């Protein structure tokens, strides 16, 4: 569709957190369609299967204009395939910067027509990460303020609670 601004928001989403949800909703301020792209990422051993991660995002984010897909291979190839001109990534802290900068420059080298935009999450979600959520849930901590209820239930089932 011409004139439609498409943004891709890639990640592992293992699982989606309130921080990811916040960035997806913020992206709708400047994109007509936001494609949440869940990486197969064979290098990582995710807690949730690809299908589970996709299903949880669909439960957590139901806004119009948001679609959830999975992808394998290079992000820029996926972005080109869906006519995305923007890659959205979140920057939480200085510690994120080097990796994100490296990735943005590499993606630009591979596809100069695709621009990376960094979004700052809501202040109270800045410290949040999927790995912390998994760790807290693994040891029985309360994650209800950090994830959608469907994700909280899925974590409880994974850890046999
Ligand atoms: O949430 P994550 O794990 O930080 O997301 C990383 C992700 C999936 C965005 C990144 O690993 C990625 O883009 N993988 C796809 C392969 C690729 O394109 N690699 C080159 C990026 S420079």
Coordinates of N, CA, C and O and ligand atoms in Angstrom, one line a residue:
X1 N 0.9 -1.2 0.0 CA 0.0 0.0 0.0 C 0.9 1.2 0.0 O 1.7 1.4 0.9
X2 N 0.8 2.1 -1.0 CA 1.7 3.2 -1.1 C 1.2 4.3 -0.1 O 0.0 4.4 0.2
X3 N 2.2 5.0 0.5 CA 1.8 6.1 1.5 C 1.7 5.5 2.9 O 1.4 6.2 3.8
X4 N 1.8 4.2 3.0 CA 1.7 3.6 4.3 C 3.0 3.4 4.9 O 3.9 2.9 4.3
X5 N 3.2 4.0 6.1 CA 4.6 3.9 6.7 C 4.6 2.6 7.6 O 3.8 2.5 8.6
X6 N 5.5 1.7 7.2 CA 5.6 0.4 7.9 C 6.9 0.4 8.8 O 8.0 0.7 8.3
X7 N 6.7 0.1 10.1 CA 7.8 -0.1 11.0 C 7.9 -1.5 11.4 O 6.9 -2.2 11.6
X8 N 9.1 -2.0 11.5 CA 9.3 -3.4 12.0 C 10.0 -3.3 13.4 O 10.9 -2.5 13.6
X9 N 9.4 -4.0 14.4 CA 10.0 -4.0 15.7 C 10.5 -5.4 16.0 O 9.7 -6.3 16.3
X10 N 11.8 -5.7 15.8 CA 12.3 -7.0 16.0 C 12.7 -7.4 17.4 O 13.1 -6.5 18.1
X11 N 12.8 -8.6 17.7 CA 13.3 -9.0 19.0 C 13.1 -10.5 19.2 O 12.5 -11.2 18.4
X12 N 13.5 -10.9 20.4 CA 13.3 -12.3 20.8 C 12.0 -12.5 21.5 O 11.3 -13.6 21.4
X13 N 11.6 -11.5 22.2 CA 10.3 -11.5 23.0 C 10.1 -12.8 23.8 O 9.1 -13.5 23.6
X14 N 11.0 -13.1 24.6 CA 11.0 -14.3 25.4 C 10.9 -14.1 26.9 O 11.9 -14.4 27.6
X15 N 9.8 -13.7 27.4 CA 8.5 -13.3 26.7 C 8.4 -11.8 26.5 O 9.2 -11.1 27.0
X16 N 7.3 -11.4 25.8 CA 7.0 -10.0 25.7 C 6.7 -9.4 27.1 O 6.1 -10.1 28.0
X17 N 7.3 -8.2 27.4 CA 7.1 -7.5 28.7 C 6.2 -6.3 28.4 O 6.0 -5.9 27.3
X18 N 5.9 -5.6 29.6 CA 5.2 -4.3 29.5 C 6.1 -3.3 28.8 O 5.5 -2.4 28.2
X19 N 7.4 -3.5 28.9 CA 8.3 -2.6 28.2 C 8.2 -2.7 26.7 O 8.1 -1.7 26.0
X20 N 8.1 -3.9 26.2 CA 7.9 -4.1 24.7 C 6.6 -3.5 24.3 O 6.4 -2.9 23.3
X21 N 5.5 -3.8 25.1 CA 4.2 -3.3 24.7 C 4.2 -1.8 24.6 O 3.6 -1.2 23.7
X22 N 4.9 -1.1 25.6 CA 5.0 0.3 25.6 C 5.6 0.8 24.3 O 5.1 1.7 23.6
X23 N 6.7 0.2 23.8 CA 7.4 0.6 22.6 C 6.5 0.3 21.3 O 6.5 1.2 20.4
X24 N 5.8 -0.7 21.3 CA 4.9 -1.0 20.2 C 3.8 0.1 20.1 O 3.6 0.6 19.0
X25 N 3.3 0.4 21.2 CA 2.2 1.5 21.2 C 2.8 2.9 20.8 O 2.2 3.6 20.1
X26 N 4.0 3.1 21.3 CA 4.7 4.4 21.0 C 4.9 4.4 19.5 O 4.8 5.5 18.8
X27 N 5.3 3.3 18.9 CA 5.6 3.3 17.4 C 4.4 3.6 16.6 O 4.5 4.1 15.5
X28 N 3.2 3.4 17.1 CA 2.0 3.7 16.3 C 1.8 5.2 16.2 O 1.0 5.6 15.4
X29 N 2.5 6.0 16.9 CA 2.5 7.4 16.8 C 3.1 7.9 15.4 O 2.7 9.0 14.9
X30 N 4.0 7.1 14.9 CA 4.6 7.5 13.6 C 4.6 6.5 12.5 O 5.1 6.7 11.4
X31 N 4.0 5.3 12.8 CA 3.9 4.3 11.8 C 2.4 3.9 11.6 O 1.7 3.8 12.6
X32 N 2.1 3.6 10.4 CA 0.7 3.2 10.1 C 0.5 1.7 10.5 O -0.5 1.3 11.0
X33 N 1.6 1.0 10.2 CA 1.6 -0.5 10.6 C 2.9 -0.8 11.4 O 4.0 -0.3 10.9
X34 N 2.7 -1.5 12.4 CA 3.9 -1.9 13.2 C 3.9 -3.5 13.1 O 3.0 -4.1 13.6
X35 N 5.0 -4.0 12.5 CA 5.1 -5.4 12.4 C 6.1 -5.9 13.5 O 7.3 -5.5 13.5
X36 N 5.5 -6.6 14.5 CA 6.4 -7.1 15.6 C 7.0 -8.4 15.0 O 6.3 -9.3 14.6
X37 N 8.3 -8.4 14.9 CA 9.0 -9.5 14.2 C 9.8 -10.4 15.2 O 10.7 -9.9 15.8
X38 N 9.3 -11.6 15.4 CA 9.9 -12.5 16.4 C 11.0 -13.3 15.8 O 10.7 -14.1 14.8
X39 N 12.2 -13.2 16.3 CA 13.3 -13.8 15.7 C 13.3 -15.3 16.1 O 13.2 -15.6 17.3
X40 N 13.6 -16.1 15.1 CA 13.8 -17.6 15.4 C 15.0 -17.8 16.2 O 15.0 -18.5 17.2
X41 N 16.1 -17.0 15.8 CA 17.4 -17.0 16.5 C 17.9 -18.3 17.1 O 17.8 -18.6 18.3
X42 N 18.4 -19.1 16.2 CA 18.9 -20.5 16.6 C 20.0 -20.4 17.6 O 20.3 -21.4 18.4
X43 N 20.7 -19.2 17.7 CA 21.8 -19.1 18.7 C 21.3 -19.1 20.1 O 22.1 -19.4 21.0
X44 N 20.1 -18.7 20.3 CA 19.6 -18.6 21.7 C 18.7 -19.8 22.0 O 18.1 -20.4 21.1
X45 N 18.6 -20.2 23.3 CA 17.8 -21.3 23.7 C 16.6 -20.6 24.4 O 16.7 -20.4 25.7
X46 N 15.5 -20.3 23.7 CA 14.5 -19.5 24.4 C 13.7 -20.4 25.4 O 13.6 -21.6 25.2
X47 N 13.1 -19.7 26.3 CA 12.2 -20.4 27.3 C 10.9 -20.8 26.6 O 10.4 -21.9 26.7
X48 N 10.4 -19.9 25.8 CA 9.1 -20.1 25.0 C 9.4 -20.5 23.6 O 10.4 -19.9 23.0
X49 N 8.6 -21.4 23.0 CA 8.8 -21.7 21.6 C 8.4 -20.5 20.8 O 7.7 -19.5 21.3
X50 N 8.8 -20.5 19.5 CA 8.4 -19.4 18.6 C 6.9 -19.2 18.6 O 6.4 -18.1 18.7
X51 N 6.2 -20.3 18.5 CA 4.7 -20.2 18.4 C 4.1 -19.6 19.7 O 3.2 -18.8 19.7
X52 N 4.7 -20.0 20.8 CA 4.2 -19.4 22.1 C 4.5 -17.9 22.2 O 3.7 -17.1 22.6
X53 N 5.7 -17.5 21.8 CA 6.1 -16.1 21.8 C 5.2 -15.3 20.9 O 4.7 -14.2 21.3
X54 N 4.9 -15.8 19.7 CA 4.0 -15.1 18.8 C 2.6 -15.0 19.4 O 2.0 -13.9 19.5
X55 N 2.1 -16.1 20.0 CA 0.7 -16.1 20.5 C 0.6 -15.1 21.7 O -0.4 -14.5 21.9
X56 N 1.7 -15.1 22.6 CA 1.6 -14.2 23.7 C 1.6 -12.7 23.3 O 0.9 -11.9 23.9
X57 N 2.3 -12.4 22.3 CA 2.3 -11.0 21.8 C 0.9 -10.7 21.3 O 0.4 -9.6 21.6
X58 N 0.3 -11.6 20.6 CA -1.0 -11.3 20.0 C -2.0 -11.2 21.1 O -3.0 -10.4 21.0
X59 N -1.8 -11.8 22.2 CA -2.8 -11.7 23.4 C -2.5 -10.3 24.1 O -3.4 -9.7 24.5
X60 N -1.3 -9.9 24.1 CA -0.9 -8.7 24.9 C -1.2 -7.4 24.2 O -1.5 -6.4 24.8
X61 N -1.1 -7.5 22.9 CA -1.2 -6.3 22.1 C -2.3 -6.5 21.0 O -2.1 -7.3 20.1
X62 N -3.4 -5.8 21.1 CA -4.5 -6.0 20.2 C -4.9 -4.8 19.4 O -5.9 -4.7 18.8
X63 N -4.0 -3.8 19.5 CA -4.3 -2.5 18.8 C -4.3 -2.7 17.3 O -3.6 -3.5 16.8
X64 N -5.2 -1.9 16.7 CA -5.2 -1.9 15.2 C -3.9 -1.4 14.7 O -3.3 -0.5 15.3
X65 N -3.4 -2.0 13.6 CA -2.2 -1.5 13.0 C -1.0 -2.4 13.5 O 0.1 -2.2 12.9
X66 N -1.2 -3.2 14.4 CA -0.1 -4.1 14.9 C -0.3 -5.5 14.4 O -1.4 -6.1 14.5
X67 N 0.8 -6.0 13.8 CA 0.8 -7.4 13.3 C 2.0 -8.1 13.9 O 3.0 -7.5 14.2
X68 N 1.8 -9.4 14.1 CA 2.9 -10.2 14.7 C 3.3 -11.3 13.7 O 2.5 -12.0 13.2
X69 N 4.6 -11.3 13.4 CA 5.1 -12.3 12.5 C 6.4 -12.9 13.1 O 7.0 -12.3 13.9
X70 N 6.8 -14.0 12.6 CA 8.1 -14.6 12.9 C 9.0 -14.4 11.7 O 8.5 -14.3 10.6
X71 N 10.3 -14.4 12.0 CA 11.3 -14.3 10.8 C 12.5 -15.1 11.2 O 12.9 -15.2 12.3
X72 N 13.2 -15.6 10.1 CA 14.4 -16.3 10.2 C 15.4 -15.6 9.2 O 14.9 -14.9 8.3
X73 N 16.7 -15.6 9.5 CA 17.6 -15.0 8.6 C 17.8 -13.5 8.9 O 17.6 -13.1 10.1
X74 N 18.2 -12.7 7.9 CA 18.6 -11.3 8.2 C 17.3 -10.5 8.4 O 16.4 -10.5 7.6
X75 N 17.4 -9.6 9.4 CA 16.3 -8.7 9.7 C 16.0 -7.8 8.5 O 14.9 -7.5 8.1
X76 N 17.1 -7.3 7.8 CA 16.9 -6.3 6.7 C 16.1 -7.0 5.5 O 15.4 -6.4 4.8
X77 N 16.4 -8.3 5.3 CA 15.7 -9.0 4.3 C 14.2 -9.1 4.6 O 13.3 -8.9 3.8
X78 N 13.9 -9.4 5.9 CA 12.5 -9.4 6.3 C 11.9 -8.1 6.2 O 10.8 -7.9 5.6
X79 N 12.6 -7.0 6.6 CA 12.1 -5.6 6.5 C 11.8 -5.3 5.0 O 10.7 -4.7 4.7
X80 N 12.7 -5.6 4.1 CA 12.4 -5.3 2.7 C 11.2 -6.1 2.2 O 10.4 -5.6 1.5
X81 N 11.0 -7.3 2.7 CA 9.9 -8.2 2.2 C 8.6 -7.6 2.6 O 7.5 -7.9 2.0
X82 N 8.5 -6.8 3.7 CA 7.2 -6.3 4.2 C 7.2 -4.8 3.9 O 6.3 -4.1 4.4
X83 N 8.1 -4.3 3.1 CA 8.1 -2.8 2.7 C 8.3 -1.9 3.9 O 7.7 -0.8 4.0
X84 N 9.0 -2.4 4.9 CA 9.3 -1.5 6.1 C 10.4 -0.6 5.8 O 11.4 -0.9 5.2
X85 N 10.2 0.7 6.2 CA 11.3 1.7 6.1 C 11.9 2.0 7.4 O 12.9 2.8 7.5
X86 N 11.4 1.5 8.5 CA 11.9 1.8 9.8 C 12.1 0.5 10.6 O 11.2 -0.4 10.6
X87 N 13.2 0.5 11.4 CA 13.4 -0.5 12.3 C 13.3 0.1 13.7 O 14.0 1.1 13.9
X88 N 12.5 -0.3 14.6 CA 12.3 0.3 15.9 C 13.1 -0.6 16.9 O 12.9 -1.8 17.0
X89 N 13.9 0.1 17.7 CA 14.5 -0.6 18.9 C 14.4 0.3 20.1 O 14.4 1.5 20.0
X90 N 14.4 -0.3 21.3 CA 14.3 0.4 22.5 C 15.7 0.6 23.1 O 16.6 -0.3 23.0
X91 N 15.9 1.8 23.7 CA 17.2 2.0 24.4 C 16.9 2.3 25.8 O 16.2 3.3 26.2
X92 N 17.3 1.4 26.7 CA 16.9 1.5 28.1 C 18.0 2.2 28.9 O 17.8 3.0 29.7
X93 N 19.2 1.8 28.6 CA 20.3 2.3 29.4 C 21.6 2.4 28.5 O 21.6 1.9 27.4
X94 N 22.6 3.0 29.1 CA 23.9 3.1 28.3 C 24.4 1.7 27.9 O 24.9 1.6 26.8
X95 N 24.1 0.8 28.8 CA 24.6 -0.6 28.5 C 24.0 -1.2 27.2 O 24.6 -2.0 26.6
X96 N 22.9 -0.7 26.8 CA 22.3 -1.2 25.5 C 23.0 -0.6 24.3 O 22.9 -1.1 23.2
X97 N 23.6 0.6 24.5 CA 24.0 1.4 23.4 C 25.0 0.8 22.4 O 24.7 0.8 21.2
X98 N 26.0 0.2 22.9 CA 27.1 -0.3 22.0 C 26.5 -1.4 21.0 O 26.7 -1.3 19.8
X99 N 25.8 -2.3 21.6 CA 25.2 -3.4 20.8 C 24.2 -2.8 19.8 O 24.2 -3.2 18.6
X100 N 23.4 -1.9 20.3 CA 22.4 -1.3 19.4 C 23.0 -0.5 18.3 O 22.5 -0.5 17.1
X101 N 24.0 0.2 18.6 CA 24.7 1.1 17.6 C 25.3 0.2 16.5 O 25.2 0.5 15.3
X102 N 26.0 -0.8 17.0 CA 26.6 -1.8 16.1 C 25.6 -2.4 15.1 O 25.8 -2.5 13.9
X103 N 24.5 -2.8 15.7 CA 23.4 -3.4 14.9 C 22.8 -2.5 13.9 O 22.6 -2.8 12.7
X104 N 22.6 -1.2 14.4 CA 22.0 -0.2 13.5 C 22.9 0.1 12.3 O 22.5 0.2 11.2
X105 N 24.2 0.2 12.6 CA 25.1 0.5 11.5 C 25.3 -0.6 10.5 O 25.4 -0.4 9.3
X106 N 25.3 -1.9 11.1 CA 25.3 -3.0 10.2 C 24.1 -3.1 9.3 O 24.1 -3.3 8.1
X107 N 22.9 -2.9 9.9 CA 21.7 -2.9 9.2 C 21.7 -1.8 8.1 O 21.2 -2.1 7.0
X108 N 22.2 -0.7 8.4 CA 22.3 0.4 7.4 C 23.2 0.0 6.3 O 23.0 0.3 5.1
X109 N 24.3 -0.6 6.6 CA 25.3 -1.1 5.6 C 24.6 -2.1 4.6 O 24.8 -2.0 3.4
X110 N 23.8 -2.9 5.2 CA 23.1 -3.9 4.4 C 21.9 -3.4 3.6 O 21.5 -3.9 2.6
X111 N 21.2 -2.4 4.2 CA 20.0 -1.8 3.6 C 19.9 -0.3 3.9 O 19.3 0.0 4.9
X112 N 20.5 0.5 3.1 CA 20.6 1.9 3.4 C 19.2 2.6 3.4 O 19.1 3.7 3.9
X113 N 18.2 2.0 2.8 CA 16.9 2.7 2.7 C 16.1 2.4 4.0 O 15.0 3.0 4.1
X114 N 16.6 1.6 4.9 CA 15.9 1.3 6.1 C 16.5 2.0 7.3 O 17.7 1.8 7.5
X115 N 15.8 2.8 7.9 CA 16.3 3.7 9.0 C 16.0 3.0 10.4 O 14.9 2.6 10.6
X116 N 17.0 3.0 11.3 CA 16.7 2.5 12.6 C 16.3 3.7 13.5 O 17.0 4.8 13.5
X117 N 15.2 3.6 14.3 CA 14.8 4.6 15.2 C 14.8 4.0 16.6 O 14.4 2.9 16.8
X118 N 15.4 4.7 17.6 CA 15.5 4.3 18.9 C 14.4 5.0 19.8 O 14.3 6.2 19.7
X119 N 13.7 4.2 20.5 CA 12.7 4.8 21.4 C 13.1 4.6 22.9 O 13.7 3.5 23.2
X120 N 12.7 5.6 23.7 CA 13.0 5.5 25.1 C 11.7 5.0 25.8 O 10.6 5.6 25.5
X121 N 11.8 3.9 26.6 CA 10.6 3.4 27.2 C 10.1 4.3 28.3 O 10.8 5.2 28.8
X122 N 8.9 4.1 28.8 CA 8.3 4.8 29.9 C 9.3 4.6 31.1 O 9.9 3.5 31.2
X123 N 9.4 5.6 31.9 CA 10.4 5.7 33.0 C 10.3 4.4 33.9 O 11.3 3.8 34.2
X124 N 9.1 4.1 34.3 CA 9.0 3.0 35.2 C 9.2 1.6 34.6 O 9.2 0.6 35.3
X125 N 9.5 1.6 33.3 CA 9.7 0.3 32.6 C 11.2 0.2 32.1 O 11.6 -0.8 31.5
X126 N 11.9 1.2 32.5 CA 13.3 1.3 32.0 C 14.2 0.1 32.4 O 15.1 -0.3 31.6
X127 N 14.0 -0.4 33.6 CA 14.8 -1.4 34.1 C 14.4 -2.8 33.6 O 15.1 -3.8 33.9
X128 N 13.3 -2.9 32.9 CA 12.7 -4.2 32.6 C 13.4 -4.9 31.5 O 13.7 -4.3 30.5
X129 N 13.5 -6.2 31.6 CA 14.0 -7.0 30.5 C 13.4 -8.4 30.6 O 13.0 -8.8 31.7
X130 N 13.3 -9.1 29.4 CA 12.7 -10.4 29.4 C 13.5 -11.4 30.3 O 12.9 -12.2 31.0
X131 N 14.8 -11.2 30.3 CA 15.6 -12.1 31.1 C 15.4 -12.0 32.6 O 15.3 -12.9 33.4
X132 N 15.2 -10.7 33.0 CA 14.9 -10.5 34.5 C 13.5 -11.1 34.8 O 13.4 -11.7 35.9
X133 N 12.6 -10.9 33.9 CA 11.2 -11.4 34.1 C 11.3 -12.9 34.3 O 10.7 -13.5 35.2
X134 N 12.0 -13.6 33.4 CA 12.2 -15.0 33.5 C 12.8 -15.5 34.8 O 12.3 -16.4 35.4
X135 N 13.8 -14.7 35.2 CA 14.5 -15.1 36.5 C 13.6 -14.9 37.7 O 13.5 -15.8 38.5
X136 N 12.9 -13.8 37.7 CA 11.9 -13.6 38.8 C 10.9 -14.6 38.9 O 10.6 -15.2 39.9
X137 N 10.3 -14.9 37.7 CA 9.2 -15.9 37.6 C 9.7 -17.3 38.0 O 9.0 -18.1 38.7
X138 N 10.9 -17.6 37.6 CA 11.5 -18.9 37.8 C 11.6 -19.2 39.3 O 11.4 -20.3 39.8
X139 N 11.9 -18.1 40.1 CA 12.0 -18.3 41.6 C 10.7 -17.9 42.3 O 10.8 -17.7 43.5
X140 N 9.6 -17.8 41.6 CA 8.3 -17.6 42.2 C 8.0 -16.2 42.6 O 7.0 -15.9 43.3
X141 N 8.8 -15.2 42.1 CA 8.5 -13.8 42.3 C 7.2 -13.3 41.6 O 6.8 -14.0 40.6
X142 N 6.7 -12.2 42.0 CA 5.5 -11.7 41.4 C 5.8 -10.8 40.2 O 6.5 -9.8 40.3
X143 N 5.4 -11.2 39.0 CA 5.7 -10.5 37.8 C 4.5 -9.8 37.3 O 4.5 -9.3 36.1
X144 N 3.4 -9.7 38.1 CA 2.2 -9.2 37.5 C 2.2 -7.7 37.0 O 1.4 -7.4 36.2
X145 N 3.1 -6.9 37.6 CA 3.2 -5.5 37.1 C 4.1 -5.4 35.9 O 4.2 -4.4 35.3
X146 N 4.8 -6.5 35.6 CA 5.8 -6.4 34.5 C 5.4 -7.0 33.2 O 6.0 -6.7 32.1
X147 N 4.3 -7.9 33.2 CA 3.9 -8.5 32.0 C 2.4 -8.6 31.9 O 1.7 -8.4 33.0
X148 N 1.8 -8.8 30.8 CA 0.4 -9.0 30.6 C 0.0 -10.3 31.4 O 0.8 -11.2 31.5
X149 N -1.3 -10.3 31.8 CA -1.7 -11.5 32.6 C -1.6 -12.8 31.9 O -1.2 -13.9 32.5
X150 N -1.7 -12.8 30.5 CA -1.6 -14.1 29.8 C -0.1 -14.5 29.9 O 0.2 -15.7 29.9
X151 N 0.8 -13.6 29.9 CA 2.3 -13.9 30.0 C 2.6 -14.5 31.4 O 3.3 -15.4 31.6
X152 N 2.0 -13.8 32.4 CA 2.2 -14.2 33.8 C 1.7 -15.7 33.9 O 2.4 -16.5 34.5
X153 N 0.6 -16.0 33.4 CA 0.0 -17.4 33.5 C 0.9 -18.4 32.7 O 1.2 -19.5 33.2
X154 N 1.4 -17.9 31.5 CA 2.3 -18.8 30.7 C 3.6 -19.1 31.5 O 4.1 -20.2 31.5
X155 N 4.1 -18.1 32.2 CA 5.3 -18.3 33.0 C 5.1 -19.2 34.1 O 5.9 -20.1 34.4
X156 N 3.9 -19.0 34.8 CA 3.6 -19.9 35.9 C 3.5 -21.4 35.4 O 4.0 -22.3 36.1
X157 N 2.9 -21.6 34.3 CA 2.8 -22.9 33.7 C 4.2 -23.5 33.4 O 4.5 -24.6 33.7
X158 N 5.0 -22.7 32.8 CA 6.4 -23.1 32.4 C 7.1 -23.6 33.6 O 7.9 -24.6 33.6
X159 N 7.0 -22.8 34.7 CA 7.8 -23.2 35.9 C 7.0 -24.0 36.9 O 7.3 -24.2 38.1
X160 N 5.9 -24.6 36.4 CA 5.1 -25.6 37.2 C 4.5 -25.0 38.5 O 4.5 -25.7 39.5
X161 N 4.0 -23.8 38.4 CA 3.3 -23.2 39.6 C 1.8 -23.1 39.4 O 1.3 -23.0 38.3
Ligands
LIG1 O1 15.5 -8.9 21.5 P1 16.9 -9.2 21.0 O2 17.3 -10.6 21.3 O3 17.9 -8.2 21.5 O4 16.8 -9.0 19.4 C1 17.9 -9.2 18.6 C2 17.5 -9.2 17.1 C3 16.5 -10.4 16.9 C4 16.8 -8.0 16.7 C5 18.8 -9.4 16.3 O5 19.5 -10.5 16.8 C6 18.5 -9.7 14.8 O6 18.2 -8.7 14.1 N1 18.6 -10.9 14.4 C7 18.3 -11.3 13.0 C8 19.6 -11.6 12.2 C9 20.3 -10.4 11.7 O7 19.7 -9.6 10.9 N2 21.5 -10.1 12.2 C10 22.3 -8.9 11.9 C11 21.9 -7.7 12.7 S1 23.2 -6.6 12.6

